[in-house]
mmCIF file of C-alpha atoms in Angstrom:
data_model
loop_
_atom_site.group_PDB
_atom_site.id
_atom_site.type_symbol
_atom_site.label_atom_id
_atom_site.label_comp_id
_atom_site.label_asym_id
_atom_site.label_seq_id
_atom_site.Cartn_x
_atom_site.Cartn_y
_atom_site.Cartn_z
ATOM 1 C CA MET A 1 12.573 -34.450 13.103
ATOM 2 C CA ILE A 2 12.547 -30.772 12.201
ATOM 3 C CA GLU A 3 13.202 -30.173 8.515
ATOM 4 C CA ILE A 4 15.567 -27.286 7.768
ATOM 5 C CA GLY A 5 15.741 -25.543 4.423
ATOM 6 C CA LEU A 6 16.146 -22.349 2.464
ATOM 7 C CA ASP A 7 13.810 -19.751 1.021
ATOM 8 C CA SER A 8 14.756 -17.299 -1.715
ATOM 9 C CA PHE A 9 13.039 -14.494 -3.566
ATOM 10 C CA VAL A 10 16.092 -14.380 -5.872
ATOM 11 C CA GLY A 11 16.691 -10.773 -4.936
ATOM 12 C CA THR A 12 19.455 -8.276 -5.434
ATOM 13 C CA SER A 13 22.949 -9.535 -4.711
ATOM 14 C CA LEU A 14 26.477 -8.142 -4.690
ATOM 15 C CA ASP A 15 29.746 -9.557 -5.995
ATOM 16 C CA ALA A 16 33.039 -9.720 -4.091
ATOM 17 C CA ALA A 17 33.755 -6.088 -4.999
ATOM 18 C CA GLY A 18 30.390 -4.949 -3.640
ATOM 19 C CA LEU A 19 28.892 -4.333 -7.080
ATOM 20 C CA PRO A 20 25.377 -5.430 -8.131
ATOM 21 C CA VAL A 21 25.115 -8.824 -9.816
ATOM 22 C CA GLY A 22 23.241 -9.083 -13.125
ATOM 23 C CA GLU A 23 20.044 -11.105 -13.371
ATOM 24 C CA GLU A 24 21.543 -13.948 -15.418
ATOM 25 C CA GLN A 25 24.428 -14.371 -12.990
ATOM 26 C CA ARG A 26 22.083 -14.070 -10.018
ATOM 27 C CA MET A 27 19.986 -16.967 -11.291
ATOM 28 C CA GLN A 28 23.083 -19.106 -11.772
ATOM 29 C CA GLN A 29 24.113 -18.312 -8.203
ATOM 30 C CA LEU A 30 20.753 -19.551 -6.975
ATOM 31 C CA LEU A 31 21.128 -22.831 -8.849
ATOM 32 C CA GLU A 32 24.605 -23.325 -7.382
ATOM 33 C CA ALA A 33 23.297 -22.634 -3.884
ATOM 34 C CA ALA A 34 20.427 -25.091 -4.338
ATOM 35 C CA ALA A 35 22.770 -27.820 -5.575
ATOM 36 C CA LEU A 36 24.992 -27.293 -2.529
ATOM 37 C CA ALA A 37 21.989 -27.388 -0.191
ATOM 38 C CA ASP A 38 21.032 -30.742 -1.700
ATOM 39 C CA GLN A 39 24.554 -32.091 -1.211
ATOM 40 C CA GLN A 40 24.628 -30.820 2.382
ATOM 41 C CA GLY A 41 21.471 -32.690 3.299
ATOM 42 C CA LEU A 42 19.076 -29.778 3.678
ATOM 43 C CA HIS A 43 15.453 -30.781 3.271
ATOM 44 C CA VAL A 44 13.662 -28.128 1.234
ATOM 45 C CA ILE A 45 14.018 -24.993 -0.871
ATOM 46 C CA GLY A 46 11.252 -22.466 -1.422
ATOM 47 C CA ILE A 47 11.078 -19.818 -4.158
ATOM 48 C CA GLY A 48 8.861 -16.802 -3.541
ATOM 49 C CA GLU A 49 6.781 -15.119 -6.233
ATOM 50 C CA HIS A 50 7.323 -11.382 -6.642
ATOM 51 C CA HIS A 51 6.751 -8.849 -9.407
ATOM 52 C CA ARG A 52 9.183 -6.105 -8.399
ATOM 53 C CA PRO A 53 12.474 -4.835 -9.839
ATOM 54 C CA ASP A 54 14.422 -5.996 -6.774
ATOM 55 C CA TYR A 55 13.378 -9.663 -7.240
ATOM 56 C CA ILE A 56 13.545 -11.841 -10.346
ATOM 57 C CA ALA A 57 11.486 -14.877 -9.255
ATOM 58 C CA SER A 58 8.156 -13.985 -10.858
ATOM 59 C CA SER A 59 7.629 -17.645 -11.877
ATOM 60 C CA PRO A 60 8.562 -19.998 -9.007
ATOM 61 C CA ALA A 61 7.589 -23.196 -10.843
ATOM 62 C CA VAL A 62 10.038 -22.453 -13.669
ATOM 63 C CA VAL A 63 12.869 -21.710 -11.234
ATOM 64 C CA LEU A 64 12.080 -24.831 -9.222
ATOM 65 C CA ALA A 65 12.108 -26.958 -12.367
ATOM 66 C CA ALA A 66 15.650 -25.759 -13.067
ATOM 67 C CA ILE A 67 16.593 -26.631 -9.478
ATOM 68 C CA ALA A 68 14.969 -30.049 -9.862
ATOM 69 C CA ALA A 69 17.314 -30.837 -12.726
ATOM 70 C CA GLN A 70 20.349 -30.233 -10.491
ATOM 71 C CA THR A 71 19.174 -31.879 -7.262
ATOM 72 C CA LYS A 72 18.037 -35.292 -6.065
ATOM 73 C CA HIS A 73 16.557 -34.911 -2.602
ATOM 74 C CA LEU A 74 15.362 -31.357 -1.868
ATOM 75 C CA ARG A 75 11.636 -30.780 -1.552
ATOM 76 C CA LEU A 76 10.709 -28.028 -4.022
ATOM 77 C CA THR A 77 8.085 -25.477 -3.028
ATOM 78 C CA SER A 78 6.839 -22.018 -3.777
ATOM 79 C CA ALA A 79 7.188 -19.520 -0.950
ATOM 80 C CA VAL A 80 4.580 -18.315 -1.719
ATOM 81 C CA THR A 81 2.458 -18.623 -4.843
ATOM 82 C CA VAL A 82 0.240 -15.531 -4.904
ATOM 83 C CA LEU A 83 -2.897 -17.502 -5.656
ATOM 84 C CA SER A 84 -5.228 -14.491 -5.527
ATOM 85 C CA SER A 85 -3.790 -13.090 -8.768
ATOM 86 C CA ASP A 86 -3.191 -16.402 -10.547
ATOM 87 C CA ASP A 87 -5.336 -19.073 -12.179
ATOM 88 C CA PRO A 88 -5.681 -22.186 -9.988
ATOM 89 C CA VAL A 89 -5.824 -24.430 -13.065
ATOM 90 C CA ARG A 90 -2.485 -23.141 -14.316
ATOM 91 C CA VAL A 91 -0.963 -23.283 -10.838
ATOM 92 C CA PHE A 92 -1.981 -26.921 -10.486
ATOM 93 C CA GLN A 93 -0.683 -27.793 -13.954
ATOM 94 C CA GLN A 94 2.650 -26.072 -13.367
ATOM 95 C CA PHE A 95 3.317 -27.791 -10.062
ATOM 96 C CA ALA A 96 2.046 -31.164 -11.285
ATOM 97 C CA THR A 97 4.557 -30.808 -14.124
ATOM 98 C CA LEU A 98 7.247 -29.899 -11.587
ATOM 99 C CA ASP A 99 6.299 -33.018 -9.642
ATOM 100 C CA LEU A 100 6.876 -35.144 -12.759
ATOM 101 C CA ILE A 101 10.232 -33.485 -13.452
ATOM 102 C CA SER A 102 11.400 -33.889 -9.849
ATOM 103 C CA GLN A 103 9.980 -37.408 -9.398
ATOM 104 C CA GLY A 104 7.598 -36.452 -6.624
ATOM 105 C CA ARG A 105 9.291 -33.578 -4.787
ATOM 106 C CA ALA A 106 6.927 -30.673 -5.560
ATOM 107 C CA GLU A 107 4.860 -28.685 -3.077
ATOM 108 C CA ILE A 108 2.858 -25.460 -3.211
ATOM 109 C CA ILE A 109 2.645 -22.831 -0.478
ATOM 110 C CA VAL A 110 -0.266 -20.561 -1.329
ATOM 111 C CA GLY A 111 -0.898 -17.115 0.083
ATOM 112 C CA ARG A 112 -2.196 -13.664 -0.669
ATOM 113 C CA GLY A 113 1.295 -12.167 -0.917
ATOM 114 C CA SER A 114 3.134 -9.574 1.155
ATOM 115 C CA PHE A 115 3.289 -7.147 -1.801
ATOM 116 C CA ILE A 116 0.445 -6.019 -4.032
ATOM 117 C CA GLU A 117 2.082 -5.504 -7.455
ATOM 118 C CA SER A 118 0.582 -8.672 -8.950
ATOM 119 C CA TYR A 119 -3.004 -7.468 -8.500
ATOM 120 C CA PRO A 120 -2.971 -4.532 -10.949
ATOM 121 C CA LEU A 121 -0.449 -6.373 -13.138
ATOM 122 C CA PHE A 122 -2.940 -9.169 -13.815
ATOM 123 C CA GLY A 123 -6.068 -7.042 -13.706
ATOM 124 C CA PHE A 124 -7.447 -7.765 -10.235
ATOM 125 C CA ASP A 125 -9.026 -5.334 -7.791
ATOM 126 C CA LEU A 126 -7.417 -5.077 -4.352
ATOM 127 C CA ARG A 127 -10.874 -4.625 -2.880
ATOM 128 C CA ASP A 128 -11.384 -8.322 -3.689
ATOM 129 C CA TYR A 129 -8.203 -9.270 -1.794
ATOM 130 C CA ASP A 130 -9.716 -11.924 0.465
ATOM 131 C CA ALA A 131 -12.582 -13.015 -1.788
ATOM 132 C CA LEU A 132 -10.147 -13.808 -4.610
ATOM 133 C CA PHE A 133 -8.028 -15.992 -2.368
ATOM 134 C CA THR A 134 -10.960 -17.814 -0.798
ATOM 135 C CA GLU A 135 -12.522 -18.711 -4.136
ATOM 136 C CA LYS A 136 -9.290 -19.712 -5.851
ATOM 137 C CA LEU A 137 -8.083 -21.842 -2.957
ATOM 138 C CA GLU A 138 -11.391 -23.717 -3.049
ATOM 139 C CA LEU A 139 -10.859 -24.492 -6.726
ATOM 140 C CA LEU A 140 -7.200 -25.474 -6.306
ATOM 141 C CA LEU A 141 -8.090 -27.953 -3.570
ATOM 142 C CA GLN A 142 -10.821 -29.433 -5.751
ATOM 143 C CA LEU A 143 -8.410 -29.838 -8.676
ATOM 144 C CA ARG A 144 -5.979 -31.936 -6.657
ATOM 145 C CA GLU A 145 -8.791 -34.292 -5.627
ATOM 146 C CA SER A 146 -10.198 -35.060 -9.072
ATOM 147 C CA VAL A 147 -9.060 -35.148 -12.696
ATOM 148 C CA THR A 148 -12.303 -33.509 -13.813
ATOM 149 C CA ALA A 149 -13.853 -30.457 -12.223
ATOM 150 C CA HIS A 150 -17.370 -29.064 -11.929
ATOM 151 C CA TRP A 151 -17.037 -25.616 -10.403
ATOM 152 C CA SER A 152 -18.283 -22.060 -10.745
ATOM 153 C CA GLY A 153 -17.325 -18.813 -9.057
ATOM 154 C CA LYS A 154 -17.196 -15.056 -9.407
ATOM 155 C CA PHE A 155 -13.672 -14.461 -10.709
ATOM 156 C CA ARG A 156 -13.143 -17.224 -13.253
ATOM 157 C CA ALA A 157 -15.059 -18.968 -16.025
ATOM 158 C CA PRO A 158 -16.830 -22.121 -14.752
ATOM 159 C CA LEU A 159 -15.517 -25.631 -15.212
ATOM 160 C CA THR A 160 -18.077 -28.079 -16.518
ATOM 161 C CA GLY A 161 -16.275 -31.394 -16.314
ATOM 162 C CA GLN A 162 -13.053 -30.604 -18.142
ATOM 163 C CA GLY A 163 -10.000 -32.686 -17.294
ATOM 164 C CA VAL A 164 -6.981 -30.952 -15.770
ATOM 165 C CA PHE A 165 -3.654 -32.484 -16.799
ATOM 166 C CA PRO A 166 -0.993 -33.602 -16.106
ATOM 167 C CA ARG A 167 -1.487 -35.338 -12.796
ATOM 168 C CA PRO A 168 1.372 -35.390 -10.275
ATOM 169 C CA VAL A 169 3.524 -38.339 -9.223
ATOM 170 C CA GLN A 170 2.391 -37.896 -5.618
ATOM 171 C CA THR A 171 -1.071 -39.229 -4.866
ATOM 172 C CA GLN A 172 -1.995 -35.822 -3.492
ATOM 173 C CA LEU A 173 0.049 -32.750 -4.415
ATOM 174 C CA PRO A 174 1.037 -31.125 -1.080
ATOM 175 C CA ILE A 175 -0.504 -27.691 -0.555
ATOM 176 C CA ARG A 176 0.411 -25.564 2.461
ATOM 177 C CA LEU A 177 -1.153 -22.286 3.527
ATOM 178 C CA GLY A 178 1.217 -19.383 4.118
ATOM 179 C CA VAL A 179 0.056 -16.854 6.719
ATOM 180 C CA GLY A 180 1.256 -13.670 8.396
ATOM 181 C CA GLY A 181 -0.399 -12.293 11.508
ATOM 182 C CA THR A 182 -4.115 -12.510 10.734
ATOM 183 C CA PRO A 183 -5.964 -14.878 13.120
ATOM 184 C CA ALA A 184 -8.594 -15.684 10.487
ATOM 185 C CA SER A 185 -5.879 -17.098 8.221
ATOM 186 C CA PHE A 186 -4.746 -19.516 10.934
ATOM 187 C CA VAL A 187 -8.339 -20.641 11.474
ATOM 188 C CA ARG A 188 -8.840 -21.080 7.721
ATOM 189 C CA ALA A 189 -5.829 -23.410 7.518
ATOM 190 C CA GLY A 190 -7.181 -25.477 10.392
ATOM 191 C CA ASN A 191 -10.688 -25.643 8.971
ATOM 192 C CA LEU A 192 -9.339 -26.836 5.621
ATOM 193 C CA GLY A 193 -6.893 -29.321 7.153
ATOM 194 C CA LEU A 194 -3.882 -27.705 5.467
ATOM 195 C CA PRO A 195 -0.327 -27.580 6.800
ATOM 196 C CA LEU A 196 0.480 -24.094 8.109
ATOM 197 C CA VAL A 197 3.503 -21.946 7.185
ATOM 198 C CA VAL A 198 3.984 -18.885 9.397
ATOM 199 C CA ALA A 199 6.118 -15.997 8.128
ATOM 200 C CA ILE A 200 7.934 -14.624 11.190
ATOM 201 C CA ILE A 201 10.407 -11.942 10.143
ATOM 202 C CA GLY A 202 10.342 -9.726 13.224
ATOM 203 C CA GLY A 203 9.383 -9.643 16.872
ATOM 204 C CA GLU A 204 9.293 -12.886 18.849
ATOM 205 C CA PRO A 205 7.978 -16.259 17.624
ATOM 206 C CA ALA A 206 6.375 -16.914 21.016
ATOM 207 C CA GLN A 207 3.883 -14.133 20.238
ATOM 208 C CA PHE A 208 2.405 -16.398 17.540
ATOM 209 C CA ARG A 209 1.587 -19.240 19.940
ATOM 210 C CA PRO A 210 -2.060 -18.152 20.488
ATOM 211 C CA TYR A 211 -2.612 -18.023 16.715
ATOM 212 C CA VAL A 212 -1.005 -21.428 16.240
ATOM 213 C CA GLU A 213 -3.299 -22.817 18.920
ATOM 214 C CA LEU A 214 -6.270 -21.326 17.037
ATOM 215 C CA TYR A 215 -5.078 -23.325 14.020
ATOM 216 C CA ARG A 216 -4.830 -26.547 16.002
ATOM 217 C CA GLU A 217 -8.219 -26.010 17.624
ATOM 218 C CA ALA A 218 -9.848 -25.324 14.247
ATOM 219 C CA TRP A 219 -8.244 -28.490 12.823
ATOM 220 C CA ARG A 220 -9.634 -30.612 15.656
ATOM 221 C CA ALA A 221 -13.061 -28.982 15.499
ATOM 222 C CA ALA A 222 -13.264 -29.652 11.752
ATOM 223 C CA GLY A 223 -12.748 -33.361 12.458
ATOM 224 C CA HIS A 224 -10.030 -34.058 9.905
ATOM 225 C CA ALA A 225 -9.447 -37.787 9.926
ATOM 226 C CA ALA A 226 -6.186 -37.880 7.969
ATOM 227 C CA GLY A 227 -2.879 -36.405 9.054
ATOM 228 C CA LYS A 228 -2.251 -34.009 11.900
ATOM 229 C CA PRO A 229 -1.771 -30.245 12.275
ATOM 230 C CA SER A 230 1.597 -29.251 10.824
ATOM 231 C CA VAL A 231 3.374 -25.969 11.592
ATOM 232 C CA SER A 232 6.349 -24.597 9.677
ATOM 233 C CA ILE A 233 8.017 -21.205 9.931
ATOM 234 C CA HIS A 234 9.733 -18.945 7.435
ATOM 235 C CA THR A 235 12.243 -16.409 8.675
ATOM 236 C CA ILE A 236 15.292 -14.388 7.659
ATOM 237 C CA GLY A 237 18.830 -15.025 8.818
ATOM 238 C CA TYR A 238 22.453 -15.819 8.264
ATOM 239 C CA VAL A 239 24.665 -18.520 9.756
ATOM 240 C CA GLY A 240 28.205 -17.296 10.356
ATOM 241 C CA GLU A 241 31.240 -18.791 12.007
ATOM 242 C CA THR A 242 30.579 -16.617 15.067
ATOM 243 C CA THR A 243 27.622 -14.648 16.386
ATOM 244 C CA ASP A 244 29.263 -11.272 15.759
ATOM 245 C CA GLU A 245 30.406 -12.209 12.256
ATOM 246 C CA ALA A 246 26.907 -13.321 11.320
ATOM 247 C CA ALA A 247 25.348 -10.055 12.496
ATOM 248 C CA ALA A 248 28.009 -7.930 10.798
ATOM 249 C CA THR A 249 27.519 -9.786 7.511
ATOM 250 C CA LEU A 250 23.718 -9.610 7.436
ATOM 251 C CA TYR A 251 22.965 -6.168 8.848
ATOM 252 C CA PRO A 252 24.148 -3.818 6.038
ATOM 253 C CA GLY A 253 21.851 -5.462 3.491
ATOM 254 C CA TYR A 254 19.070 -5.870 6.057
ATOM 255 C CA GLU A 255 19.155 -2.122 6.685
ATOM 256 C CA VAL A 256 18.871 -1.395 2.963
ATOM 257 C CA VAL A 257 16.054 -3.872 2.301
ATOM 258 C CA PHE A 258 13.934 -3.147 5.357
ATOM 259 C CA GLY A 259 14.624 0.563 5.140
ATOM 260 C CA ARG A 260 13.223 0.539 1.601
ATOM 261 C CA ILE A 261 10.187 -1.550 2.550
ATOM 262 C CA GLY A 262 9.621 0.611 5.600
ATOM 263 C CA ARG A 263 9.542 3.770 3.522
ATOM 264 C CA GLU A 264 7.093 2.174 1.080
ATOM 265 C CA ARG A 265 4.737 1.172 3.879
ATOM 266 C CA GLY A 266 5.146 4.143 6.172
ATOM 267 C CA TRP A 267 6.679 2.173 9.014
ATOM 268 C CA ASN A 268 8.211 4.017 11.933
ATOM 269 C CA GLY A 269 11.156 2.837 13.950
ATOM 270 C CA SER A 270 14.815 2.042 13.497
ATOM 271 C CA PRO A 271 15.911 -0.945 11.370
ATOM 272 C CA LYS A 272 18.920 -1.234 13.686
ATOM 273 C CA LEU A 273 16.818 -1.523 16.845
ATOM 274 C CA GLN A 274 14.498 -3.999 15.128
ATOM 275 C CA PHE A 275 17.469 -6.051 13.958
ATOM 276 C CA GLU A 276 19.161 -6.139 17.350
ATOM 277 C CA HIS A 277 15.992 -7.204 19.128
ATOM 278 C CA SER A 278 14.993 -9.796 16.544
ATOM 279 C CA ARG A 279 18.418 -11.451 16.459
ATOM 280 C CA GLY A 280 18.405 -11.924 20.226
ATOM 281 C CA PRO A 281 17.726 -15.288 21.883
ATOM 282 C CA LYS A 282 13.938 -14.844 21.823
ATOM 283 C CA GLY A 283 13.721 -12.986 18.505
ATOM 284 C CA ALA A 284 12.603 -14.174 15.092
ATOM 285 C CA LEU A 285 15.775 -13.727 13.036
ATOM 286 C CA MET A 286 18.059 -16.754 12.659
ATOM 287 C CA VAL A 287 21.331 -14.819 12.905
ATOM 288 C CA GLY A 288 24.362 -16.285 14.628
ATOM 289 C CA SER A 289 26.774 -19.167 14.857
ATOM 290 C CA PRO A 290 25.626 -22.726 14.109
ATOM 291 C CA LYS A 291 25.204 -23.270 17.852
ATOM 292 C CA ASP A 292 23.068 -20.119 18.124
ATOM 293 C CA ILE A 293 20.864 -21.162 15.209
ATOM 294 C CA ALA A 294 20.340 -24.708 16.480
ATOM 295 C CA GLU A 295 19.418 -23.425 19.932
ATOM 296 C CA LYS A 296 16.980 -20.902 18.467
ATOM 297 C CA ILE A 297 15.283 -23.501 16.255
ATOM 298 C CA LEU A 298 14.759 -25.717 19.292
ATOM 299 C CA ARG A 299 13.485 -22.749 21.304
ATOM 300 C CA VAL A 300 10.991 -21.842 18.570
ATOM 301 C CA ASN A 301 9.900 -25.478 18.531
ATOM 302 C CA ASP A 302 9.103 -25.161 22.239
ATOM 303 C CA ASP A 303 7.559 -21.688 21.903
ATOM 304 C CA LEU A 304 5.080 -22.845 19.256
ATOM 305 C CA GLY A 305 4.286 -26.226 20.758
ATOM 306 C CA GLY A 306 6.105 -28.155 18.050
ATOM 307 C CA ILE A 307 7.157 -27.330 14.497
ATOM 308 C CA ASP A 308 7.911 -29.569 11.533
ATOM 309 C CA ARG A 309 10.007 -27.266 9.338
ATOM 310 C CA VAL A 310 12.113 -24.099 9.401
ATOM 311 C CA THR A 311 13.112 -22.304 6.212
ATOM 312 C CA ILE A 312 15.611 -19.452 6.352
ATOM 313 C CA GLN A 313 16.011 -16.744 3.739
ATOM 314 C CA ILE A 314 19.774 -16.238 3.846
ATOM 315 C CA ASP A 315 20.225 -14.549 0.470
ATOM 316 C CA GLY A 316 17.662 -11.791 0.925
ATOM 317 C CA ALA A 317 19.897 -9.014 2.233
ATOM 318 C CA MET A 318 22.758 -8.810 -0.268
ATOM 319 C CA VAL A 319 25.213 -10.834 1.815
ATOM 320 C CA GLY A 320 27.134 -11.996 -1.262
ATOM 321 C CA HIS A 321 27.204 -15.366 -2.981
ATOM 322 C CA GLU A 322 30.259 -16.821 -1.240
ATOM 323 C CA ASN A 323 28.754 -15.973 2.131
ATOM 324 C CA VAL A 324 25.522 -17.715 1.128
ATOM 325 C CA LEU A 325 27.446 -20.857 0.208
ATOM 326 C CA GLY A 326 29.346 -20.697 3.496
ATOM 327 C CA ALA A 327 26.110 -20.420 5.458
ATOM 328 C CA ILE A 328 24.650 -23.433 3.638
ATOM 329 C CA ARG A 329 27.718 -25.502 4.523
ATOM 330 C CA ARG A 330 27.409 -24.514 8.181
ATOM 331 C CA ILE A 331 23.734 -25.487 8.224
ATOM 332 C CA GLY A 332 24.504 -28.894 6.741
ATOM 333 C CA ASP A 333 27.660 -29.601 8.735
ATOM 334 C CA ASP A 334 26.678 -28.201 12.121
ATOM 335 C CA VAL A 335 23.090 -26.956 12.499
ATOM 336 C CA LEU A 336 21.306 -30.062 11.188
ATOM 337 C CA PRO A 337 23.174 -32.490 13.487
ATOM 338 C CA ARG A 338 22.609 -30.245 16.512
ATOM 339 C CA VAL A 339 18.859 -30.017 15.864
ATOM 340 C CA ASN A 340 18.112 -33.575 14.786
ATOM 341 C CA GLY A 341 21.126 -35.514 16.041
#
């Protein structure tokens, strides 16, 4: 079975008149969408951590706790937790608490983040980008194995046997490693025996196959006795009634969002050309009719040698709340049966 779910950064949205939605209303829209996803049989929802004016999910665990209160089945995960600029003890405590609230549905996806605002915000030096993540991931993994911790590092005060509470419902709190396009990150996930989440928001998923194989090879070489290599993907998309309707609904907001990010990062190229290529049959974006989306999920499964989960960010390009709800219904009614039927 391939799990299918949603990701959200709880970003800018528009109302039916095309006007910006306030932050309070935007959060209520997210909760309504999550409740519908649960009713429609989707498997998971992920909330991404950002510290920018265009996103309001700076605290994924809090948002997920609110979702937990309105759902019964959805797995609840960050997407991602920027571990480099956080405290692993607090991260573990927050998600263990979420696990208690949700009766065992919490997960954490950890990463270094696609934006850098959290580093100066919390007093960290970007020159320590990788060292911060390496050290803090080591501590987080130790915390889930034992109530008490003996640990020392460069970026945090040592632990000398203190207990870390509460403990989760699940015997072992699931932790996945979110990666972009850096081969070393794929190898790290394999060496540590962690499930892999690949962010593929452009280009072609098949291009990631060599990196995914690096992950699987590293897993086998490390000799992990329990479990097996697990590959999930995160992407952007929209499920419409028809292929053309889906593209027409998503593109205006996509152009705004990726145009803004492109200017910030000095990217060259046309958002339109990128969009048209990436929404094609071999591209990364999940944009189209339910039939299109199901076929693409199965193609990505083949391209990457097997995947366990796909999460789609359908509310990230100002498509409007009613369109988001419509897309969720189409995923539940039509995409899920086509993929797993």
